JSON list of C-alpha atoms in Angstrom, two decimals:
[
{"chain": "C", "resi": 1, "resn": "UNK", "atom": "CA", "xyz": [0.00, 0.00, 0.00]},
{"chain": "C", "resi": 2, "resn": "UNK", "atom": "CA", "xyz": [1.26, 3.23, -0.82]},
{"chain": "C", "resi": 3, "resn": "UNK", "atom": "CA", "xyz": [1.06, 6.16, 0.11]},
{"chain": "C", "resi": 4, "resn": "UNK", "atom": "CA", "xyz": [-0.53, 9.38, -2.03]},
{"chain": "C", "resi": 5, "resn": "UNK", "atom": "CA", "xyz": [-0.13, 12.77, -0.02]},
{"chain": "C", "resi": 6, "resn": "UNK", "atom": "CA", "xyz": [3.82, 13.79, -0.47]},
{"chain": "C", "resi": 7, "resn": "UNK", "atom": "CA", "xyz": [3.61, 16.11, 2.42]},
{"chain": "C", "resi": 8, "resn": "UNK", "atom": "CA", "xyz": [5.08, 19.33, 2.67]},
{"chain": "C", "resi": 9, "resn": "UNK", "atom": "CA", "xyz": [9.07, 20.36, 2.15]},
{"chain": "C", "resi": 10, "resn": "UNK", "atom": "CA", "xyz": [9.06, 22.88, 3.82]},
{"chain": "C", "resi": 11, "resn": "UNK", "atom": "CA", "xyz": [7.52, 21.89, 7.24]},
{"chain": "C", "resi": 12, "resn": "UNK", "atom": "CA", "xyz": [7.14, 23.31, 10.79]},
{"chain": "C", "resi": 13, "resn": "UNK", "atom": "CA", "xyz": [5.84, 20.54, 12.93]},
{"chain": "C", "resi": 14, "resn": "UNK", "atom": "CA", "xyz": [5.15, 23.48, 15.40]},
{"chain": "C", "resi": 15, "resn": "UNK", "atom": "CA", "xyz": [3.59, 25.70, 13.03]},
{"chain": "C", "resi": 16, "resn": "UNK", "atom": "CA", "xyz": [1.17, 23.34, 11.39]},
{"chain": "C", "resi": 17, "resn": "UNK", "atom": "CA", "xyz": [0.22, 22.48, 15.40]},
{"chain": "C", "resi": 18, "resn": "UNK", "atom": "CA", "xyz": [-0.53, 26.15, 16.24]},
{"chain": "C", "resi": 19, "resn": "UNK", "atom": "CA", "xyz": [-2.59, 25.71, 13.40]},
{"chain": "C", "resi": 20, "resn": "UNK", "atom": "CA", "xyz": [-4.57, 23.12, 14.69]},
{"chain": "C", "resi": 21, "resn": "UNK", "atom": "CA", "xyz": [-4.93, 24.19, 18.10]},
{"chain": "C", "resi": 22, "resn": "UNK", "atom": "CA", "xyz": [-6.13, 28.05, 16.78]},
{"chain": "C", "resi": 23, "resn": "UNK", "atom": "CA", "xyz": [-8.83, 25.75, 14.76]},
{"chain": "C", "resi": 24, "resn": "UNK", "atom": "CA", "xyz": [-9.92, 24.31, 17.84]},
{"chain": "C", "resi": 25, "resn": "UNK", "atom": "CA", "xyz": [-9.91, 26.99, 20.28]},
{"chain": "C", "resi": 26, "resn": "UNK", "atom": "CA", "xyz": [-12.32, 29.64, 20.98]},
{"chain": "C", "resi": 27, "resn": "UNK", "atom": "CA", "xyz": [-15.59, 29.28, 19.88]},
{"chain": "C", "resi": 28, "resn": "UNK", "atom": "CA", "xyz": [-16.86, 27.21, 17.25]},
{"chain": "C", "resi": 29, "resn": "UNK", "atom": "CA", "xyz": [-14.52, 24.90, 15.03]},
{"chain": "C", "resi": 30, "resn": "UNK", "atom": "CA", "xyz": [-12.65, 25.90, 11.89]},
{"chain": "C", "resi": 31, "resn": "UNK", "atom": "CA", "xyz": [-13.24, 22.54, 9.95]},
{"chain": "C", "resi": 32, "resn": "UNK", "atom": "CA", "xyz": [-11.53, 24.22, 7.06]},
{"chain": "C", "resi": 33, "resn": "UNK", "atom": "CA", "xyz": [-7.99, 25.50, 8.65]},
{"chain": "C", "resi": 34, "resn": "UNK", "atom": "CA", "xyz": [-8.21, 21.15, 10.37]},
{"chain": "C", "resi": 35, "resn": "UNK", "atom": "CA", "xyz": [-8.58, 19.97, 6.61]},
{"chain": "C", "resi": 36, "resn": "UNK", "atom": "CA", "xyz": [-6.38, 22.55, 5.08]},
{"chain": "C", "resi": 37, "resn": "UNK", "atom": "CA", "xyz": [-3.77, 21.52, 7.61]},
{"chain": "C", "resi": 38, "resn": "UNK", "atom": "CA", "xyz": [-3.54, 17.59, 7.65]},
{"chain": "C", "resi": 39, "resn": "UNK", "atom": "CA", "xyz": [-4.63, 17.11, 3.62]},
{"chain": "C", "resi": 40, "resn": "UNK", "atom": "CA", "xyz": [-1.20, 18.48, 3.14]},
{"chain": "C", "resi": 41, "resn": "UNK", "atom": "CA", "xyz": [0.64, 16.32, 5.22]},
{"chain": "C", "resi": 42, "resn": "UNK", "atom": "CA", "xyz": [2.23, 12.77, 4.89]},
{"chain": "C", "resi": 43, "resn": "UNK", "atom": "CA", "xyz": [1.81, 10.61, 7.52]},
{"chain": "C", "resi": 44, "resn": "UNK", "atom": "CA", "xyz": [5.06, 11.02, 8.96]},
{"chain": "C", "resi": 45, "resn": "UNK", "atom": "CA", "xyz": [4.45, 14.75, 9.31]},
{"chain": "C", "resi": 46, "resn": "UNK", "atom": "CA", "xyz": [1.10, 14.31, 10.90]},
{"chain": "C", "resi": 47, "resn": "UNK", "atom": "CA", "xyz": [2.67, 12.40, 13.57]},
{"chain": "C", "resi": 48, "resn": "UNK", "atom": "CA", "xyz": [5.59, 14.78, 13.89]},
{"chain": "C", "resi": 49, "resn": "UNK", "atom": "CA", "xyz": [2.51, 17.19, 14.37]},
{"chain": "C", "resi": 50, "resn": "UNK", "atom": "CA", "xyz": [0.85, 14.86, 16.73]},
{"chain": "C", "resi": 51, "resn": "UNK", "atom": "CA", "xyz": [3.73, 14.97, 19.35]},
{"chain": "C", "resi": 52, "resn": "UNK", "atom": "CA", "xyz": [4.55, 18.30, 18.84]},
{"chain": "C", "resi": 53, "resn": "UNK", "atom": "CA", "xyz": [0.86, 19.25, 19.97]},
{"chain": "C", "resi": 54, "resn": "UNK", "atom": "CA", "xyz": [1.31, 17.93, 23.37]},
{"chain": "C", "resi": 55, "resn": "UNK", "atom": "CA", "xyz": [5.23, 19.38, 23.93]},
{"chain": "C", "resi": 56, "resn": "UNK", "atom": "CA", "xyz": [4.25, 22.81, 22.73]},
{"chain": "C", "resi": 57, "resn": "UNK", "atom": "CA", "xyz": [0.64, 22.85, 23.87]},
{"chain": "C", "resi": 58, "resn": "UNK", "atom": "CA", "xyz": [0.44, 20.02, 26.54]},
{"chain": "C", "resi": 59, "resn": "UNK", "atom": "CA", "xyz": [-2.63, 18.76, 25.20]},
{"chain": "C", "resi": 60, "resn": "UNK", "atom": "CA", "xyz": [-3.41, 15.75, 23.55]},
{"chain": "C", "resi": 61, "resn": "UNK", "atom": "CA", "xyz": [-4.38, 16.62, 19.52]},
{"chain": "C", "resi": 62, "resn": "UNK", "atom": "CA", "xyz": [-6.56, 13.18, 19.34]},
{"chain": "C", "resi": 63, "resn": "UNK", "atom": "CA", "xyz": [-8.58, 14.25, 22.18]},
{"chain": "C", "resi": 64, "resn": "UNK", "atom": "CA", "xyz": [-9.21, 17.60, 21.06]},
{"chain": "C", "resi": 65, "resn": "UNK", "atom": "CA", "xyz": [-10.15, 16.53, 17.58]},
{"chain": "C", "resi": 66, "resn": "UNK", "atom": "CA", "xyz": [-12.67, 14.21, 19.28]},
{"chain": "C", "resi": 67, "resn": "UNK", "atom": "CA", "xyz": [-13.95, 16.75, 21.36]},
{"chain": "C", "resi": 68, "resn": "UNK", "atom": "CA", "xyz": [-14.91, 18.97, 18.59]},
{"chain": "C", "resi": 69, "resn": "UNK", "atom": "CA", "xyz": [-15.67, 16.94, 15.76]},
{"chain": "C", "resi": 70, "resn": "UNK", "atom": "CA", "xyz": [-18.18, 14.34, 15.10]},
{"chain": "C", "resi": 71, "resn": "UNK", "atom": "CA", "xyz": [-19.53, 11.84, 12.95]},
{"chain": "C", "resi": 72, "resn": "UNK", "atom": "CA", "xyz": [-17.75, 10.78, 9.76]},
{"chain": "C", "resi": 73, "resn": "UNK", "atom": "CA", "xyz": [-15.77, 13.67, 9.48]},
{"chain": "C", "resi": 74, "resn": "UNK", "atom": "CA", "xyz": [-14.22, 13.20, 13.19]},
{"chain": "C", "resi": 75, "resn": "UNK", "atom": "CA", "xyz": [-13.86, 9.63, 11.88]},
{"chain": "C", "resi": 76, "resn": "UNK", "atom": "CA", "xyz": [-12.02, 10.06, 9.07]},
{"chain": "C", "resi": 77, "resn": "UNK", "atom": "CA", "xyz": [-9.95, 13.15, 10.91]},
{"chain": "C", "resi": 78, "resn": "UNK", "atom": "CA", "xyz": [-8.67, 10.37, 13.38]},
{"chain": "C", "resi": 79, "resn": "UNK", "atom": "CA", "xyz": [-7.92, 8.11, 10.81]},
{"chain": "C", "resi": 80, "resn": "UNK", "atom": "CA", "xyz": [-5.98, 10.88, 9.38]},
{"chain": "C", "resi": 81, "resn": "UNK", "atom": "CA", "xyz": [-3.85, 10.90, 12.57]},
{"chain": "C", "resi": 82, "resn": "UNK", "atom": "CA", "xyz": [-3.85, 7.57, 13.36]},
{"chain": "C", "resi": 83, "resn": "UNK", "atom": "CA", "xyz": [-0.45, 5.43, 11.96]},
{"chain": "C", "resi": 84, "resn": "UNK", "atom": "CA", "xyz": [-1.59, 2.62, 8.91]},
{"chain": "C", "resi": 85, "resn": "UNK", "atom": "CA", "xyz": [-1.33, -0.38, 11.27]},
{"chain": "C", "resi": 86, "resn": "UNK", "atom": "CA", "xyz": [-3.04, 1.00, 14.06]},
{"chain": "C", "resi": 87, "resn": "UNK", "atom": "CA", "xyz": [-5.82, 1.77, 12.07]},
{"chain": "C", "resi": 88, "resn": "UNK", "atom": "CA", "xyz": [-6.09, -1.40, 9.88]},
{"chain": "C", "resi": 89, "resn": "UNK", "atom": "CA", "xyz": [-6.00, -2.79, 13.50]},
{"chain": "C", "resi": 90, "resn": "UNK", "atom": "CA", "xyz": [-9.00, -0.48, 15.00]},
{"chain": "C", "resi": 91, "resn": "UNK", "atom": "CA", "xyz": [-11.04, -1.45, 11.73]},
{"chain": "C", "resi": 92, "resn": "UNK", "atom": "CA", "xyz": [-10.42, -4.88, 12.29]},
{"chain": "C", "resi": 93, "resn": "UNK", "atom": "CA", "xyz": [-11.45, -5.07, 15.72]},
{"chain": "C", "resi": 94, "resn": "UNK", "atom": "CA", "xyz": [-14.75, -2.75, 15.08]},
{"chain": "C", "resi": 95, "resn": "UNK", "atom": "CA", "xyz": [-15.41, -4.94, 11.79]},
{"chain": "C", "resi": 96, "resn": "UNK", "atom": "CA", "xyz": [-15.50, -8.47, 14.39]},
{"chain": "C", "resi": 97, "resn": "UNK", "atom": "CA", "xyz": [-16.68, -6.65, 17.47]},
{"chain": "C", "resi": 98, "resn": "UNK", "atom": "CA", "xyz": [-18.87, -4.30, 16.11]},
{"chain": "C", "resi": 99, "resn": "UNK", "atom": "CA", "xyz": [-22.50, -4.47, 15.34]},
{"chain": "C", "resi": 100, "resn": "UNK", "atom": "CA", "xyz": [-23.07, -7.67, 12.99]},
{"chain": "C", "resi": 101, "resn": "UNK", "atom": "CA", "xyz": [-19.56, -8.15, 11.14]},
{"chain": "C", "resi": 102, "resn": "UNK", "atom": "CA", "xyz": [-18.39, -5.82, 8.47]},
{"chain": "C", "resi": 103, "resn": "UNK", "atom": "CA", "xyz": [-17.24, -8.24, 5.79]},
{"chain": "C", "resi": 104, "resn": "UNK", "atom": "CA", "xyz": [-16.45, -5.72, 3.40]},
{"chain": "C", "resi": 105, "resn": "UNK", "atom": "CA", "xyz": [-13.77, -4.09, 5.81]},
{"chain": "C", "resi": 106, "resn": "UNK", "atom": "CA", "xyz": [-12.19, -7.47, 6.77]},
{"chain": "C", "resi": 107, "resn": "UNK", "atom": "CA", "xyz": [-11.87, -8.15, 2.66]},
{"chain": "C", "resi": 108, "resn": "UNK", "atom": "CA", "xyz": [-10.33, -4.69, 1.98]},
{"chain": "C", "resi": 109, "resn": "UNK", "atom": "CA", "xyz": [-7.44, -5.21, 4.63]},
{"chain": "C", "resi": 110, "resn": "UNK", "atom": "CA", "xyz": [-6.32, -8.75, 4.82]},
{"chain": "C", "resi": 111, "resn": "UNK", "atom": "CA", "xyz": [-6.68, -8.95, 0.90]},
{"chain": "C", "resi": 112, "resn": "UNK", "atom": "CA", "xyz": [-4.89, -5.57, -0.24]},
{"chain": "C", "resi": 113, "resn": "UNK", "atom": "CA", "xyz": [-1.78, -5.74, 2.61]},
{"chain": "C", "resi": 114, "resn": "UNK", "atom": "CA", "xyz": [1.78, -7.06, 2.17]},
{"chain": "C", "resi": 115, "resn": "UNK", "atom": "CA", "xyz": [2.87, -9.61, 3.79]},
{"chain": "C", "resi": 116, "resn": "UNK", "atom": "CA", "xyz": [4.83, -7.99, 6.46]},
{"chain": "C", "resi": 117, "resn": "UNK", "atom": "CA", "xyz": [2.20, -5.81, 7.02]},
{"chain": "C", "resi": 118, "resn": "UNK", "atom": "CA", "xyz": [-0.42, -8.32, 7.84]},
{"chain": "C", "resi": 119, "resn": "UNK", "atom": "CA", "xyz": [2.57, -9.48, 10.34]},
{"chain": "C", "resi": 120, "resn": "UNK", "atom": "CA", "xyz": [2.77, -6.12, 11.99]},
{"chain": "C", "resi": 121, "resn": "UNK", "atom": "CA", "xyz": [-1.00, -5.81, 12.04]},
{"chain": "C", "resi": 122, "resn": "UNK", "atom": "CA", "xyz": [-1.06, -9.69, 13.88]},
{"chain": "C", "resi": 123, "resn": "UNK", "atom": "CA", "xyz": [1.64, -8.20, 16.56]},
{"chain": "C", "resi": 124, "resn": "UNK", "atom": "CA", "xyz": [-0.11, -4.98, 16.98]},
{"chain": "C", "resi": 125, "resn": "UNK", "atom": "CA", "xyz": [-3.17, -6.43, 17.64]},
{"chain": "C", "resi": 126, "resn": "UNK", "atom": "CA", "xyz": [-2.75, -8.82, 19.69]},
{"chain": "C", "resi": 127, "resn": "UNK", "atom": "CA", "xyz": [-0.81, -6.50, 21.95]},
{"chain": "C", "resi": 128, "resn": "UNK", "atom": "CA", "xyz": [-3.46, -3.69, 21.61]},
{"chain": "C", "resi": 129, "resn": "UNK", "atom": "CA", "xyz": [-6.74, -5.95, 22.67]},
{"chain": "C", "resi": 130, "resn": "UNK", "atom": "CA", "xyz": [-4.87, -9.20, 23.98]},
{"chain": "C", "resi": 131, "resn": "UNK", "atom": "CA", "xyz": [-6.25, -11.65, 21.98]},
{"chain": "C", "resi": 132, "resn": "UNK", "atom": "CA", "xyz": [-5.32, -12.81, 18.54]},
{"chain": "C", "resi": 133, "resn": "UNK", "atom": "CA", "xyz": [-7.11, -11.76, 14.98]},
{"chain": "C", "resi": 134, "resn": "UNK", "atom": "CA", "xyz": [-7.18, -15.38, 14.06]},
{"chain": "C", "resi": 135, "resn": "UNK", "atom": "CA", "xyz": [-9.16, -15.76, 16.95]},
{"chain": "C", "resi": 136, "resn": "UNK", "atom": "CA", "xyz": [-11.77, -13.18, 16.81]},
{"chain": "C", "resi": 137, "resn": "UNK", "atom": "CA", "xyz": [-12.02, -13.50, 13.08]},
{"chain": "C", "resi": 138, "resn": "UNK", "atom": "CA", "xyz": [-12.71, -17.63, 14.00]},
{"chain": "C", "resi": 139, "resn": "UNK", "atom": "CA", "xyz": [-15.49, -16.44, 17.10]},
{"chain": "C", "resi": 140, "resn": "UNK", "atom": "CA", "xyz": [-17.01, -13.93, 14.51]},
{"chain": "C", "resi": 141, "resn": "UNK", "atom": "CA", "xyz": [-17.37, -15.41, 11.33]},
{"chain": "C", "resi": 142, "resn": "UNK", "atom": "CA", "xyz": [-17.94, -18.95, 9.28]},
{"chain": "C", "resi": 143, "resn": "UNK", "atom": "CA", "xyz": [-18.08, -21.26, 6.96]},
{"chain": "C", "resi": 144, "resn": "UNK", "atom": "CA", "xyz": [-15.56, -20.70, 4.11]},
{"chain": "C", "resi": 145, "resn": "UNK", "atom": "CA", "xyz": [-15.87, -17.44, 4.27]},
{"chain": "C", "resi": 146, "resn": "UNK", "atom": "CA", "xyz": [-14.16, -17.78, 7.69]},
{"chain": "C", "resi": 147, "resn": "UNK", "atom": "CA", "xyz": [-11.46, -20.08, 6.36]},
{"chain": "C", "resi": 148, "resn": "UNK", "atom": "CA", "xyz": [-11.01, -17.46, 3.29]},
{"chain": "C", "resi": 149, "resn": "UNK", "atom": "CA", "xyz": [-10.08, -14.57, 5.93]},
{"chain": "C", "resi": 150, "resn": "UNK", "atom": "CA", "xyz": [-8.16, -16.97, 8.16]},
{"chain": "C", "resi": 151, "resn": "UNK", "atom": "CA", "xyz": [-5.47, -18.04, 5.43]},
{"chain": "C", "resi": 152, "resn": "UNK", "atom": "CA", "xyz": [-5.30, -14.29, 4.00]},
{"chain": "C", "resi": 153, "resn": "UNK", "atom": "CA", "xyz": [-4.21, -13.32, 7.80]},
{"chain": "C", "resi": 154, "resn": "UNK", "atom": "CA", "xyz": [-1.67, -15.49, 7.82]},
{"chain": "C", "resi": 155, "resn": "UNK", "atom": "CA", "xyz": [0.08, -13.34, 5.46]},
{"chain": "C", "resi": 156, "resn": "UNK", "atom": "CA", "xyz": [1.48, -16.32, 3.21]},
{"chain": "C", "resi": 157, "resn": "UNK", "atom": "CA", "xyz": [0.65, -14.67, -0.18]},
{"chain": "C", "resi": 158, "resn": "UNK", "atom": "CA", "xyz": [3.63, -14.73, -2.95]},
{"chain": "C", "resi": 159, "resn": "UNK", "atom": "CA", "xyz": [4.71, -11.48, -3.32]},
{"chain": "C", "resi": 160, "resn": "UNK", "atom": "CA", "xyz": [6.52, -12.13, -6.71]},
{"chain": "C", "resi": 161, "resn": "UNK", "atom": "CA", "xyz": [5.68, -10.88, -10.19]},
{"chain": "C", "resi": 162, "resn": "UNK", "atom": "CA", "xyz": [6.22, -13.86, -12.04]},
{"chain": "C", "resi": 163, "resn": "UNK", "atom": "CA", "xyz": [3.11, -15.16, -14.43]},
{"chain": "C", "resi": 164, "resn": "UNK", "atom": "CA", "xyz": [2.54, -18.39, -15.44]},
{"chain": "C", "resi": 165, "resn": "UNK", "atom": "CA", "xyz": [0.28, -17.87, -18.59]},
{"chain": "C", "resi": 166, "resn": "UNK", "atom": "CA", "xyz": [-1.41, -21.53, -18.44]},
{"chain": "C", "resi": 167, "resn": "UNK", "atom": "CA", "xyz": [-1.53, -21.77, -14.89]},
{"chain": "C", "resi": 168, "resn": "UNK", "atom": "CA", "xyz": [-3.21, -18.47, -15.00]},
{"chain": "C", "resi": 169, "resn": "UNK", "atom": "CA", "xyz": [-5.42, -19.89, -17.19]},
{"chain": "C", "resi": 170, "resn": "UNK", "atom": "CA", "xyz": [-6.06, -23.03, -15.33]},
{"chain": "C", "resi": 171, "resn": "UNK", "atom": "CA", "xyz": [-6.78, -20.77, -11.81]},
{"chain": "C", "resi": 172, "resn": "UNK", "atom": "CA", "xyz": [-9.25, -18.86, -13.67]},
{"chain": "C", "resi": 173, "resn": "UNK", "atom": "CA", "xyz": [-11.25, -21.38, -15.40]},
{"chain": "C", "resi": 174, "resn": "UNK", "atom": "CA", "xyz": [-11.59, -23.10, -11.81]},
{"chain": "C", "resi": 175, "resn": "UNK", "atom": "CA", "xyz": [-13.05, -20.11, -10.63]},
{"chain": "C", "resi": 176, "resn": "UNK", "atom": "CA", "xyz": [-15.09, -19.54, -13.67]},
{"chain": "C", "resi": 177, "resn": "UNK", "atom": "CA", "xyz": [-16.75, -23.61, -13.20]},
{"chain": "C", "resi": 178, "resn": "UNK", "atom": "CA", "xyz": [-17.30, -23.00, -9.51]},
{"chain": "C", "resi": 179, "resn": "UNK", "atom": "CA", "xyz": [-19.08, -19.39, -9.78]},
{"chain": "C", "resi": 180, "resn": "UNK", "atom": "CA", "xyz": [-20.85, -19.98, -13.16]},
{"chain": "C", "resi": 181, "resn": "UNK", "atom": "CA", "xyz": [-21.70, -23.45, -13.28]},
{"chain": "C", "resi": 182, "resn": "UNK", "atom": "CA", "xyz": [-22.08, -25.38, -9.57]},
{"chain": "C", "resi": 183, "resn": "UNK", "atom": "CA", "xyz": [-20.22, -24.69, -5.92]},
{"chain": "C", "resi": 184, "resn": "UNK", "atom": "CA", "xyz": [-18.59, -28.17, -6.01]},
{"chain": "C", "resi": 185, "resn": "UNK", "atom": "CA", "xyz": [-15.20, -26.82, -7.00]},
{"chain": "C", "resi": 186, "resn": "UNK", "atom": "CA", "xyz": [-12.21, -28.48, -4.68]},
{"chain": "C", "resi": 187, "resn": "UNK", "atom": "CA", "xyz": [-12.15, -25.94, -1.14]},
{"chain": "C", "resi": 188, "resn": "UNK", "atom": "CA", "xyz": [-7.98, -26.54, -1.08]},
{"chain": "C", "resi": 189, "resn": "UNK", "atom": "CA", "xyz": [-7.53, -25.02, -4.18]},
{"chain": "C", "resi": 190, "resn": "UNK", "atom": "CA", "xyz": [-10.00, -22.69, -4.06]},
{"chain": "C", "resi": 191, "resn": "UNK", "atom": "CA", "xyz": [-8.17, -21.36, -1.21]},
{"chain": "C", "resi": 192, "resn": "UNK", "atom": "CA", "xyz": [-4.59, -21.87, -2.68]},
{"chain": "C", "resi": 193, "resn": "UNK", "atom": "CA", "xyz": [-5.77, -19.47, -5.90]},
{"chain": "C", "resi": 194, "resn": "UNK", "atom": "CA", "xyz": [-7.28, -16.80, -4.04]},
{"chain": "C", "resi": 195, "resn": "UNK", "atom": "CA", "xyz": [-4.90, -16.71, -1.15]},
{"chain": "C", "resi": 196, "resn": "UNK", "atom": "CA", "xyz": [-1.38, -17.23, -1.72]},
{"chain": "C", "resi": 197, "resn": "UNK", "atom": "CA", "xyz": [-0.69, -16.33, -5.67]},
{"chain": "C", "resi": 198, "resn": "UNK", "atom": "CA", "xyz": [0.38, -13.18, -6.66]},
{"chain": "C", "resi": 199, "resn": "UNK", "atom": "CA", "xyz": [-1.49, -10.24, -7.20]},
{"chain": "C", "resi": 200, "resn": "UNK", "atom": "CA", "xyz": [0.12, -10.24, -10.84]},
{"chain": "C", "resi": 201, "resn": "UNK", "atom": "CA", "xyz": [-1.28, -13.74, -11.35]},
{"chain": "C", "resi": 202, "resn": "UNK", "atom": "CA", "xyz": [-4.51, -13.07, -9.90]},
{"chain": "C", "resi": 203, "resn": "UNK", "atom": "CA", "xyz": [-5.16, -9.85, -12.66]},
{"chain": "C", "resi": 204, "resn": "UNK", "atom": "CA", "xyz": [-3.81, -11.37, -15.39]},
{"chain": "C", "resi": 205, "resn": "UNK", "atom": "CA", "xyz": [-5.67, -9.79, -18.27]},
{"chain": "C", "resi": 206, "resn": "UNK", "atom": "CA", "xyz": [-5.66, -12.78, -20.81]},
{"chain": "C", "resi": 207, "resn": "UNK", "atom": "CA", "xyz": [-7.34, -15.03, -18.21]},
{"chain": "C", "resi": 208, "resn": "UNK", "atom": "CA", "xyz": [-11.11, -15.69, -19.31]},
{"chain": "C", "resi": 209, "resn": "UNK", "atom": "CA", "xyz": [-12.08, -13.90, -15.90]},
{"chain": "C", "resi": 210, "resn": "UNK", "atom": "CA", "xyz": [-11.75, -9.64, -15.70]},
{"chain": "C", "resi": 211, "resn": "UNK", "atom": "CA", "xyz": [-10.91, -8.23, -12.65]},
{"chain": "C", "resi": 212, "resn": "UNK", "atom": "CA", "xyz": [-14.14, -7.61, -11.52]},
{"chain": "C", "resi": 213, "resn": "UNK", "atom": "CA", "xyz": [-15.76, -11.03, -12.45]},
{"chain": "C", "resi": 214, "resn": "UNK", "atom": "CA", "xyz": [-12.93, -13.06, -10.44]},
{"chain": "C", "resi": 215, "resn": "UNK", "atom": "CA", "xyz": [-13.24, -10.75, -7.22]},
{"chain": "C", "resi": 216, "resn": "UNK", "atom": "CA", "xyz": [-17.49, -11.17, -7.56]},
{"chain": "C", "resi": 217, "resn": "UNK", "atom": "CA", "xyz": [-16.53, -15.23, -8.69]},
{"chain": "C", "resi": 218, "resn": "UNK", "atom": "CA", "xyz": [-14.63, -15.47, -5.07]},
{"chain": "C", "resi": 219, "resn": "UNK", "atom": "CA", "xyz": [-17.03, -13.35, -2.95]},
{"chain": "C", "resi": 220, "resn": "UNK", "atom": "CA", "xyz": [-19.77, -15.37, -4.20]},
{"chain": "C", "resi": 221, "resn": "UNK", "atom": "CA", "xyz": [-17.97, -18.83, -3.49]},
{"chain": "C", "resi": 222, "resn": "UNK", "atom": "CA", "xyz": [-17.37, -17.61, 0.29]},
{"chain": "C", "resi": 223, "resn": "UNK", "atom": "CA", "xyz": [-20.87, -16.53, 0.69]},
{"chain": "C", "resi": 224, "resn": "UNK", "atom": "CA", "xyz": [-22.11, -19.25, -1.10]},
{"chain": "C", "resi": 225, "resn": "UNK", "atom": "CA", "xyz": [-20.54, -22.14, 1.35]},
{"chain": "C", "resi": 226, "resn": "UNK", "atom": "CA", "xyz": [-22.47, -21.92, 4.28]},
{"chain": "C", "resi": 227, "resn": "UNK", "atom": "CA", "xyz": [-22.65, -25.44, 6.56]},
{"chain": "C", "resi": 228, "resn": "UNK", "atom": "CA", "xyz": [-19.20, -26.05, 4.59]},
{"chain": "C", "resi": 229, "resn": "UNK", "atom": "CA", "xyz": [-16.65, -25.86, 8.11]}
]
């Protein structure tokens, strides 16, 4: 995952947190001068910002952005502020623990991250709640849809570039028999396709699947397996 804000060159960690705080204080909130300030920051630079806020100011910036914002936009502000991992794991935790399970969030993260950053998001969150994802992604979910998010967490995908052209091929008209046809396509290899090949492999453009129709193919197989454990 990369990221798409550059950030600033030349930057005053103490400056841009002035910034904030004269946003915050007083009455009302200057929503504008808060998006004006961390839009144009990279995430290293918001969290040079962040503890900067409490040496200069002795305040904590998170808890004054909560206490003034709300709704989406405070949620997306402290997302803003928050570092990647510690955010994938806050989503993660509110996707499991929150009200019914948000499938689409645990998709987007343990399907889009690296390797190593599944492994720092494992670490992180078992040290932040205690308990491991595996676990509360096995007390929260089922079937093979369960099984699906349990492999991706592992963080075992191969993070080459190398395409084989007929085993491309051969993935994608496995998918193609098991979402078109019947769900009585082998679980094992279902799971080896989707989980641990490359992202090249997966999007290979000459494969009889597009993009979209293997990610709707897979989604579909998951949702489709209930009772299979």
């Amino acid at each position: 995952m990369k990221a798409t804000i550059k950030g600033v060159s030349s930057f005053s960690a103490e400056q841009e947190a002035q910034a904030l705080r004269k946003a915050m204080k007083g009455f009302g909130t200057d929503e504008d001068a808060i998006i004006d300030v961390l839009t144009k920051l990279n995430v290293s630079q918001r969290q040079q910002v962040l503890i900067t806020y409490k040496s200069t100011i002795g305040r904590d910036l998170i808890d004054d952005l909560k206490s003034e914002l709300s709704g989406n936009f405070e949620r997306v502000i402290i997302g803003m502020m928050t570092p990647t991992t510690m955010y994938d794991v806050h989503e993660l935790r509110r996707a499991v623990k929150g009200a019914g399970t948000d499938e689409g969030c645990l998709i987007e993260i343990l399907a889009s991250r690296t390797n190593g950053e599944i492994r720092r998001i494992n670490e992180n969150y078992q040290l932040q709640y205690g308990c491991s994802l595996e676990d509360d992604i096995v007390s929260d979910t089922s079937s093979m849809f369960r099984r699906v998010l349990v492999s991706l967490a592992t963080g075992n995908r191969d993070e080459g570039t190398y395409v084989d052209d007929a085993l491309a091929h051969q993935d994608a008209q496995c998918l193609y028999e098991a979402g078109e046809k019947k769900w009585g396509t082998d679980e094992v290899q279902f799971m080896s396709i989707i989980c641990t090949r490359n992202r090249h492999h997966l999007l290979r453009g000459r494969t009889p699947l597009t993009c979209l129709s293997f990610l709707v193919c897979a989604w579909c197989f998951c949702r489709s397996s209930i009772g299979v454990q």
